């Protein structure tokens, strides 16, 4: 088995728009009502994937979901033509692009049965995201359908909110070796919802067959959620033996770091002090919503949103970091502004799976040629702009559905397979 980390990026769907649906997500709320650019958004995502291939990384994709979600509306006793405006926006959301919220993933080396486990996230806190899991589960069952290597679980039942890998970190000496899995949950009581419930995280750990002595449950700092870090991946990211986190990411960092060091003495904890980068700067620049990746030469790189480069305090801190002798040696800024405007940085757009690529349905893997196929369809069929008022247009719904179908077809999916 050739275990590699594969980043599966959600392709931005043709209905990408700014409806301001995510309370507690400052970017989404402050951009509500703006004109979106779905074509540009999807092409930015493809460009990020292409750049990651050029870095020598293995790249996968998750596909846009069929929107509007007619089944969901039918279950609500309505249809896209008749639904009240608010429900319509929920049914049309392209939020499946944020693949870090698709599932929680435990590699084979961590699980009792030696298989890679994936639990689809229920995303029940936000209405527009609560109906994503059906489409995601269908894709996971196809992509990871080989039951010798993978176990794909349905969602943790309500009312326990689960937002997937965005609240999960894994530390290990190398990707293929057994790791320490860290589940970060929030406690209710603040101004915004705590989307990840501890009960849900514990359920996922049990379903995946994780060893208790290699699992940690850590509370996210309430002040981080209040400052707009609606997921842990807005204030922390881990890769192999490195944990990169903001000083105010966790409710009790000292206890957490001590527990982690006891389980993994080799861990390298890089904590960014609030005095250098405030929580507000961390949330607006999304410096922690970076893909922290191991390059083929064994060094690590941070694939960051351009917004991090535009913030002088953040960028100065990062430049000092890579000038030192630590594991992170390279900064790779990437332009994903359209997704960022809805609160989704480079790390939100991808789901990490450690597996042998040959065990994955190859239609979910991409090289430069397959990305070029995607680009051609997006350039031709994705709408250039959507104003939230456009979401009422019946002719547009059909165009957006057809655009997605064309993409699936060129990527070799059968009609109605997804
Ligand atoms: O769930 N935004 C997403 C952003 C998800 C980011 N993911 C991670 N941090 N991993 C959310 O809040 C905005 C949609 C709108 O307002 O139309 C939205 O759903």
Short mmCIF file of C-alpha atoms and ligand atoms in Angstrom, two decimals:
data_model
loop_
_atom_site.label_atom_id
_atom_site.label_comp_id
_atom_site.label_asym_id
_atom_site.label_seq_id
_atom_site.Cartn_x
_atom_site.Cartn_y
_atom_site.Cartn_z
CA UNK A 1 0.00 0.00 0.00
CA UNK A 2 1.26 3.48 -0.95
CA UNK A 3 -0.36 5.69 1.69
CA UNK A 4 -0.59 9.33 0.64
CA UNK A 5 -2.53 12.30 1.84
CA UNK A 6 -5.10 13.12 -0.84
CA UNK A 7 -6.81 16.52 -0.77
CA UNK A 8 -10.33 16.29 -2.19
CA UNK A 9 -11.45 19.79 -3.13
CA UNK A 10 -15.12 20.67 -3.48
CA UNK A 11 -15.71 22.11 -6.96
CA UNK A 12 -17.67 25.34 -6.58
CA UNK A 13 -21.17 24.78 -7.97
CA UNK A 14 -22.98 27.05 -10.45
CA UNK A 15 -25.35 28.44 -7.78
CA UNK A 16 -22.61 30.03 -5.62
CA UNK A 17 -24.22 33.16 -4.19
CA UNK A 18 -24.19 35.57 -1.27
CA UNK A 19 -27.42 35.07 0.66
CA UNK A 20 -25.95 35.59 4.13
CA UNK A 21 -27.15 32.27 5.48
CA UNK A 22 -24.50 31.55 8.10
CA UNK A 23 -25.06 33.35 11.39
CA UNK A 24 -21.74 33.64 13.24
CA UNK A 25 -19.75 33.60 9.97
CA UNK A 26 -18.74 37.25 9.62
CA UNK A 27 -17.66 37.10 5.98
CA UNK A 28 -20.93 35.50 4.85
CA UNK A 29 -23.04 37.96 6.82
CA UNK A 30 -21.13 41.06 5.75
CA UNK A 31 -21.24 40.09 2.07
CA UNK A 32 -24.95 39.21 2.07
CA UNK A 33 -26.76 40.69 -0.91
CA UNK A 34 -23.64 41.16 -3.04
CA UNK A 35 -23.33 39.89 -6.59
CA UNK A 36 -21.42 36.58 -6.69
CA UNK A 37 -19.23 35.27 -9.51
CA UNK A 38 -19.72 31.51 -9.71
CA UNK A 39 -17.52 31.07 -12.79
CA UNK A 40 -14.63 32.95 -11.26
CA UNK A 41 -15.16 31.13 -7.94
CA UNK A 42 -14.97 27.70 -9.57
CA UNK A 43 -11.95 28.68 -11.68
CA UNK A 44 -10.16 29.97 -8.58
CA UNK A 45 -10.76 26.57 -6.99
CA UNK A 46 -9.40 24.76 -10.04
CA UNK A 47 -6.33 27.02 -10.10
CA UNK A 48 -5.65 26.15 -6.46
CA UNK A 49 -5.84 22.44 -7.29
CA UNK A 50 -3.53 22.89 -10.26
CA UNK A 51 -0.99 24.71 -8.10
CA UNK A 52 -1.17 21.89 -5.55
CA UNK A 53 -0.53 19.30 -8.26
CA UNK A 54 2.49 21.36 -9.29
CA UNK A 55 3.75 21.14 -5.71
CA UNK A 56 3.72 17.34 -6.07
CA UNK A 57 0.55 16.74 -4.01
CA UNK A 58 -2.15 14.18 -4.82
CA UNK A 59 -5.40 15.88 -5.74
CA UNK A 60 -8.99 14.69 -5.67
CA UNK A 61 -12.38 16.32 -6.20
CA UNK A 62 -15.87 16.28 -4.74
CA UNK A 63 -18.63 17.35 -7.09
CA UNK A 64 -21.19 20.12 -6.83
CA UNK A 65 -24.55 18.92 -5.56
CA UNK A 66 -27.77 18.96 -7.54
CA UNK A 67 -29.33 22.34 -6.70
CA UNK A 68 -32.04 23.36 -6.01
CA UNK A 69 -32.51 20.39 -3.71
CA UNK A 70 -36.00 19.29 -4.77
CA UNK A 71 -36.17 16.33 -2.39
CA UNK A 72 -35.52 18.56 0.59
CA UNK A 73 -38.17 21.04 -0.53
CA UNK A 74 -40.63 18.20 -1.17
CA UNK A 75 -40.04 16.97 2.40
CA UNK A 76 -40.94 20.49 3.50
CA UNK A 77 -44.19 20.30 1.54
CA UNK A 78 -43.12 22.75 -1.13
CA UNK A 79 -41.19 23.14 -4.38
CA UNK A 80 -38.64 25.59 -5.71
CA UNK A 81 -41.34 27.47 -7.60
CA UNK A 82 -43.55 27.86 -4.54
CA UNK A 83 -41.13 28.00 -1.62
CA UNK A 84 -40.80 31.20 0.40
CA UNK A 85 -37.70 33.15 -0.58
CA UNK A 86 -35.67 32.15 2.49
CA UNK A 87 -36.22 28.44 1.86
CA UNK A 88 -35.35 28.91 -1.78
CA UNK A 89 -31.96 30.37 -0.90
CA UNK A 90 -31.36 27.44 1.45
CA UNK A 91 -32.28 24.93 -1.24
CA UNK A 92 -29.99 26.61 -3.80
CA UNK A 93 -26.86 27.03 -1.70
CA UNK A 94 -23.59 25.82 -3.20
CA UNK A 95 -22.19 25.24 0.29
CA UNK A 96 -21.06 21.69 -0.54
CA UNK A 97 -17.93 23.36 -1.97
CA UNK A 98 -16.53 23.49 1.60
CA UNK A 99 -15.38 19.89 1.63
CA UNK A 100 -13.73 20.21 5.05
CA UNK A 101 -17.30 19.97 6.32
CA UNK A 102 -18.13 16.88 4.23
CA UNK A 103 -16.94 14.25 6.70
CA UNK A 104 -14.56 13.32 9.48
CA UNK A 105 -11.84 10.98 8.30
CA UNK A 106 -9.71 8.53 10.28
CA UNK A 107 -6.95 6.81 8.32
CA UNK A 108 -6.66 3.02 8.38
CA UNK A 109 -3.69 3.12 10.75
CA UNK A 110 -5.82 4.71 13.50
CA UNK A 111 -8.86 2.45 13.25
CA UNK A 112 -9.34 -0.86 15.07
CA UNK A 113 -10.33 -2.72 11.89
CA UNK A 114 -7.45 -1.38 9.76
CA UNK A 115 -9.75 0.44 7.35
CA UNK A 116 -10.06 4.15 6.64
CA UNK A 117 -13.29 5.42 8.23
CA UNK A 118 -15.36 8.37 7.02
CA UNK A 119 -18.45 9.73 8.80
CA UNK A 120 -20.49 12.15 6.74
CA UNK A 121 -21.17 15.38 8.69
CA UNK A 122 -24.81 16.12 9.54
CA UNK A 123 -24.29 19.92 9.48
CA UNK A 124 -27.61 20.35 11.29
CA UNK A 125 -26.94 23.77 12.80
CA UNK A 126 -27.47 25.73 9.58
CA UNK A 127 -30.57 25.00 7.48
CA UNK A 128 -28.80 25.49 4.13
CA UNK A 129 -26.12 22.98 5.14
CA UNK A 130 -28.40 20.48 6.90
CA UNK A 131 -29.47 18.90 3.61
CA UNK A 132 -25.95 18.51 2.21
CA UNK A 133 -25.17 15.16 3.76
CA UNK A 134 -27.35 13.07 1.44
CA UNK A 135 -25.48 14.26 -1.66
CA UNK A 136 -22.15 14.00 0.11
CA UNK A 137 -22.83 10.49 1.36
CA UNK A 138 -23.69 9.33 -2.17
CA UNK A 139 -20.32 10.63 -3.38
CA UNK A 140 -18.35 9.17 -0.48
CA UNK A 141 -19.97 5.77 -1.09
CA UNK A 142 -18.82 5.88 -4.68
CA UNK A 143 -15.36 7.35 -4.13
CA UNK A 144 -14.55 5.09 -1.19
CA UNK A 145 -16.71 2.14 -2.19
CA UNK A 146 -14.02 -0.54 -1.74
CA UNK A 147 -15.08 -2.05 1.59
CA UNK A 148 -11.70 -3.80 1.99
CA UNK A 149 -10.13 -0.39 2.54
CA UNK A 150 -12.91 1.99 3.58
CA UNK A 151 -15.92 2.19 5.88
CA UNK A 152 -18.33 5.03 5.11
CA UNK A 153 -20.77 5.93 7.90
CA UNK A 154 -24.04 7.83 7.73
CA UNK A 155 -24.53 10.99 9.80
CA UNK A 156 -24.56 11.15 13.60
CA UNK A 157 -28.23 11.58 14.54
CA UNK A 158 -29.76 14.92 15.55
CA UNK A 159 -29.68 16.89 17.77
CA UNK A 160 -25.91 16.43 17.99
CA UNK A 161 -24.26 18.83 15.56
CA UNK A 162 -21.32 17.51 13.57
CA UNK A 163 -19.39 19.66 11.08
CA UNK A 164 -16.76 17.12 10.01
CA UNK A 165 -13.04 17.54 9.48
CA UNK A 166 -13.16 21.30 10.13
CA UNK A 167 -13.24 20.42 13.84
CA UNK A 168 -10.84 17.50 13.72
CA UNK A 169 -7.05 17.43 13.63
CA UNK A 170 -4.64 14.56 13.38
CA UNK A 171 -1.01 14.41 14.42
CA UNK A 172 1.31 11.59 13.40
CA UNK A 173 4.99 11.11 12.63
CA UNK A 174 4.12 10.52 8.98
CA UNK A 175 0.70 10.30 7.36
CA UNK A 176 0.72 6.50 7.16
CA UNK A 177 1.72 5.91 10.80
CA UNK A 178 -0.81 5.68 13.67
CA UNK A 179 -1.78 9.14 14.85
CA UNK A 180 -3.36 11.13 17.66
CA UNK A 181 -6.83 12.29 16.68
CA UNK A 182 -8.09 15.54 18.20
CA UNK A 183 -11.76 16.43 18.16
CA UNK A 184 -12.52 20.09 18.90
CA UNK A 185 -16.03 20.91 20.10
CA UNK A 186 -17.84 24.06 21.23
CA UNK A 187 -20.03 24.72 24.24
CA UNK A 188 -23.25 26.66 23.80
CA UNK A 189 -23.86 29.95 25.61
CA UNK A 190 -22.02 32.45 23.42
CA UNK A 191 -23.47 34.91 20.93
CA UNK A 192 -23.20 32.40 18.06
CA UNK A 193 -24.03 28.73 17.79
CA UNK A 194 -21.42 26.14 18.76
CA UNK A 195 -21.77 23.98 15.68
CA UNK A 196 -19.72 20.99 16.83
CA UNK A 197 -21.14 19.10 19.80
CA UNK A 198 -18.93 16.97 21.99
CA UNK A 199 -21.46 14.11 21.93
CA UNK A 200 -21.20 14.02 18.12
CA UNK A 201 -17.38 13.98 18.23
CA UNK A 202 -17.42 11.12 20.72
CA UNK A 203 -19.84 9.21 18.52
CA UNK A 204 -17.54 9.61 15.51
CA UNK A 205 -14.54 8.39 17.51
CA UNK A 206 -16.49 5.27 18.56
CA UNK A 207 -17.79 4.61 15.05
CA UNK A 208 -14.23 4.82 13.71
CA UNK A 209 -12.89 2.39 16.31
CA UNK A 210 -10.26 4.82 17.62
CA UNK A 211 -8.17 3.88 20.63
CA UNK A 212 -9.07 6.01 23.66
CA UNK A 213 -5.39 6.52 24.52
CA UNK A 214 -4.76 8.10 21.11
CA UNK A 215 -7.83 10.36 21.05
CA UNK A 216 -8.38 13.79 22.62
CA UNK A 217 -11.53 15.87 22.98
CA UNK A 218 -10.70 19.54 23.31
CA UNK A 219 -13.00 22.50 23.86
CA UNK A 220 -12.73 25.40 21.44
CA UNK A 221 -12.29 28.76 23.20
CA UNK A 222 -15.68 30.50 23.50
CA UNK A 223 -13.95 33.80 22.64
CA UNK A 224 -12.76 32.29 19.36
CA UNK A 225 -16.35 31.38 18.38
CA UNK A 226 -17.49 34.83 19.50
CA UNK A 227 -14.75 36.39 17.31
CA UNK A 228 -16.10 34.58 14.24
CA UNK A 229 -14.20 31.25 14.34
CA UNK A 230 -17.31 29.18 13.67
CA UNK A 231 -15.06 26.15 13.00
CA UNK A 232 -11.77 25.17 14.66
CA UNK A 233 -9.99 25.28 11.28
CA UNK A 234 -10.31 29.07 11.38
CA UNK A 235 -7.87 29.17 14.33
CA UNK A 236 -5.79 25.97 14.10
CA UNK A 237 -4.42 23.44 11.64
CA UNK A 238 -2.24 20.33 12.05
CA UNK A 239 -0.12 18.20 9.76
CA UNK A 240 2.03 15.21 10.68
CA UNK A 241 3.97 16.28 13.83
CA UNK A 242 3.12 20.01 13.58
CA UNK A 243 0.27 21.84 15.28
CA UNK A 244 -0.12 25.47 14.18
CA UNK A 245 -2.64 27.36 16.32
CA UNK A 246 -3.65 30.74 17.64
CA UNK A 247 -3.03 31.43 21.32
CA UNK A 248 -6.79 31.83 21.87
CA UNK A 249 -7.92 28.80 19.86
CA UNK A 250 -8.64 26.45 22.77
CA UNK A 251 -10.46 26.90 26.07
CA UNK A 252 -7.53 25.44 28.03
CA UNK A 253 -4.45 25.34 25.78
CA UNK A 254 -2.08 24.49 28.60
CA UNK A 255 -3.96 21.33 29.55
CA UNK A 256 -4.42 20.40 25.89
CA UNK A 257 -0.74 20.85 24.99
CA UNK A 258 0.34 18.89 28.07
CA UNK A 259 -1.97 15.98 27.16
CA UNK A 260 -0.76 16.08 23.58
CA UNK A 261 2.93 16.14 24.52
CA UNK A 262 2.34 13.18 26.83
CA UNK A 263 0.88 11.20 23.94
CA UNK A 264 3.32 12.47 21.32
CA UNK A 265 6.59 13.86 22.65
CA UNK A 266 7.78 14.67 19.11
CA UNK A 267 4.98 17.19 18.52
CA UNK A 268 6.04 20.67 17.33
CA UNK A 269 3.51 23.22 18.58
CA UNK A 270 3.66 26.58 16.84
CA UNK A 271 1.45 28.98 18.73
CA UNK A 272 0.82 32.44 17.32
CA UNK A 273 0.57 34.93 20.20
CA UNK A 274 -2.39 37.30 20.36
CA UNK A 275 0.05 40.14 20.88
CA UNK A 276 1.43 39.55 17.37
CA UNK A 277 -1.78 38.52 15.60
CA UNK A 278 -5.12 39.28 17.27
CA UNK A 279 -8.07 36.91 17.00
CA UNK A 280 -9.69 39.55 14.76
CA UNK A 281 -6.68 39.51 12.40
CA UNK A 282 -6.68 35.71 12.45
CA UNK A 283 -10.36 35.57 11.48
CA UNK A 284 -10.21 38.28 8.82
CA UNK A 285 -6.98 37.01 7.23
CA UNK A 286 -7.80 33.29 7.64
CA UNK A 287 -4.11 32.55 8.18
CA UNK A 288 -4.95 29.31 9.98
CA UNK A 289 -7.37 28.24 7.28
CA UNK A 290 -4.32 27.22 5.35
CA UNK A 291 -3.54 23.83 3.93
CA UNK A 292 -0.52 22.73 5.95
CA UNK A 293 1.03 20.11 3.69
CA UNK A 294 4.13 17.96 3.50
CA UNK A 295 5.98 18.48 0.22
CA UNK A 296 7.78 15.65 -1.59
CA UNK A 297 11.12 16.81 -0.09
CA UNK A 298 9.73 16.29 3.44
CA UNK A 299 9.44 19.98 4.34
CA UNK A 300 6.08 21.63 5.00
CA UNK A 301 4.26 24.45 3.23
CA UNK A 302 1.29 26.61 4.14
CA UNK A 303 -1.13 27.19 1.28
CA UNK A 304 -2.74 30.42 2.45
CA UNK A 305 -5.46 32.74 1.26
CA UNK A 306 -4.20 35.92 -0.41
CA UNK A 307 -5.95 37.80 2.42
CA UNK A 308 -3.18 36.60 4.77
CA UNK A 309 -0.59 38.21 2.54
CA UNK A 310 -2.55 41.46 2.46
CA UNK A 311 -2.45 41.75 6.27
CA UNK A 312 0.96 43.18 7.17
CA UNK A 313 1.01 41.91 10.79
CA UNK A 314 0.07 38.42 9.68
CA UNK A 315 2.49 38.31 6.79
CA UNK A 316 5.41 39.65 8.84
CA UNK A 317 4.79 36.97 11.45
CA UNK A 318 4.66 34.26 8.78
CA UNK A 319 7.85 35.46 7.11
CA UNK A 320 9.65 35.31 10.43
CA UNK A 321 8.29 31.81 10.95
CA UNK A 322 9.70 30.43 7.71
CA UNK A 323 13.02 32.21 8.23
CA UNK A 324 13.49 30.12 11.39
CA UNK A 325 14.48 26.52 11.70
CA UNK A 326 11.05 24.91 12.10
CA UNK A 327 9.26 22.44 9.87
CA UNK A 328 7.23 25.03 7.93
CA UNK A 329 9.50 26.34 5.16
CA UNK A 330 7.30 27.74 2.44
CA UNK A 331 4.33 30.10 2.07
CA UNK A 332 2.08 29.65 -0.94
CA UNK A 333 -0.61 32.35 -1.19
CA UNK A 334 -3.60 31.40 -3.31
CA UNK A 335 -6.52 33.50 -4.61
CA UNK A 336 -9.87 32.08 -3.49
CA UNK A 337 -11.59 35.40 -2.88
CA UNK A 338 -15.09 34.31 -3.94
CA UNK A 339 -15.12 31.42 -1.47
CA UNK A 340 -13.47 33.60 1.18
CA UNK A 341 -16.31 36.09 0.84
CA UNK A 342 -18.60 33.37 2.21
CA UNK A 343 -16.11 32.41 4.95
CA UNK A 344 -14.35 29.55 3.13
CA UNK A 345 -10.55 29.61 2.82
CA UNK A 346 -8.16 27.15 1.14
CA UNK A 347 -8.52 24.61 3.98
CA UNK A 348 -12.34 24.79 3.97
CA UNK A 349 -12.35 23.81 0.33
CA UNK A 350 -10.64 20.48 0.88
CA UNK A 351 -11.17 17.16 2.65
CA UNK A 352 -8.00 15.27 3.57
CA UNK A 353 -7.96 11.51 3.23
CA UNK A 354 -4.89 9.38 3.89
CA UNK A 355 -5.20 6.35 1.61
CA UNK A 356 -3.58 4.53 -1.26
CA UNK A 357 -4.83 6.49 -4.31
CA UNK A 358 -5.23 3.21 -6.24
CA UNK A 359 -8.03 2.18 -3.84
CA UNK A 360 -10.15 5.28 -4.63
CA UNK A 361 -12.63 5.49 -7.55
CA UNK A 362 -10.35 7.18 -10.12
CA UNK A 363 -13.11 9.52 -11.27
CA UNK A 364 -12.62 11.41 -8.00
CA UNK A 365 -8.91 11.96 -8.69
CA UNK A 366 -7.55 14.64 -11.01
CA UNK A 367 -4.47 15.39 -13.01
CA UNK A 368 -3.83 18.45 -15.13
CA UNK A 369 -5.86 17.08 -18.08
CA UNK A 370 -8.93 16.37 -16.01
CA UNK A 371 -8.71 19.82 -14.47
CA UNK A 372 -8.60 21.26 -17.98
CA UNK A 373 -11.83 19.36 -18.77
CA UNK A 374 -13.45 20.95 -15.71
CA UNK A 375 -12.21 24.38 -16.70
CA UNK A 376 -13.71 24.09 -20.17
CA UNK A 377 -17.17 23.20 -18.81
CA UNK A 378 -17.01 25.91 -16.14
CA UNK A 379 -15.94 28.56 -18.64
CA UNK A 380 -18.80 27.64 -20.95
CA UNK A 381 -21.64 26.80 -18.56
CA UNK A 382 -21.16 28.40 -15.11
CA UNK A 383 -22.99 31.72 -14.70
CA UNK A 384 -20.78 34.76 -14.64
CA UNK A 385 -22.76 36.56 -11.94
CA UNK A 386 -25.66 35.89 -9.57
CA UNK A 387 -27.46 38.51 -7.52
CA UNK A 388 -29.53 37.02 -4.66
CA UNK A 389 -32.64 38.40 -6.46
CA UNK A 390 -31.81 36.12 -9.40
CA UNK A 391 -32.56 33.07 -7.25
CA UNK A 392 -36.24 33.42 -8.19
CA UNK A 393 -35.74 32.75 -11.92
CA UNK A 394 -37.14 29.40 -13.13
CA UNK A 395 -35.13 29.48 -16.37
CA UNK A 396 -31.93 29.95 -14.40
CA UNK A 397 -32.55 26.94 -12.13
CA UNK A 398 -32.62 24.71 -15.21
CA UNK A 399 -29.43 26.26 -16.63
CA UNK A 400 -27.61 25.70 -13.35
CA UNK A 401 -28.77 22.08 -13.16
CA UNK A 402 -27.69 21.46 -16.75
CA UNK A 403 -24.28 23.02 -16.11
CA UNK A 404 -23.62 20.61 -13.25
CA UNK A 405 -24.83 17.65 -15.33
CA UNK A 406 -22.43 18.57 -18.13
CA UNK A 407 -19.54 18.61 -15.69
CA UNK A 408 -20.44 15.20 -14.26
CA UNK A 409 -20.70 13.80 -17.77
CA UNK A 410 -17.24 14.95 -18.87
CA UNK A 411 -15.84 13.47 -15.66
CA UNK A 412 -17.32 10.07 -16.66
CA UNK A 413 -20.18 9.90 -14.19
CA UNK A 414 -23.31 8.25 -15.56
CA UNK A 415 -26.54 10.24 -15.77
CA UNK A 416 -28.31 9.89 -12.39
CA UNK A 417 -25.36 8.08 -10.79
CA UNK A 418 -25.17 11.09 -8.43
O1 LIG B 1 -20.65 26.85 6.89
N1 LIG B 1 -20.37 29.44 4.55
C1 LIG B 1 -19.83 28.25 5.15
C2 LIG B 1 -18.32 28.33 5.20
C3 LIG B 1 -17.71 27.04 5.63
C4 LIG B 1 -16.26 27.14 5.90
N2 LIG B 1 -15.73 25.88 6.25
C5 LIG B 1 -14.73 25.67 7.13
N3 LIG B 1 -14.34 26.59 7.99
N4 LIG B 1 -14.22 24.51 7.18
C6 LIG B 1 -20.41 28.02 6.54
O2 LIG B 1 -20.61 28.98 7.28
C7 LIG B 1 -22.16 30.78 3.60
C8 LIG B 1 -23.37 30.59 2.73
C9 LIG B 1 -24.22 31.81 2.54
O3 LIG B 1 -24.24 32.67 3.41
O4 LIG B 1 -24.92 31.88 1.50
C10 LIG B 1 -21.67 29.48 4.17
O5 LIG B 1 -22.40 28.53 4.29
#
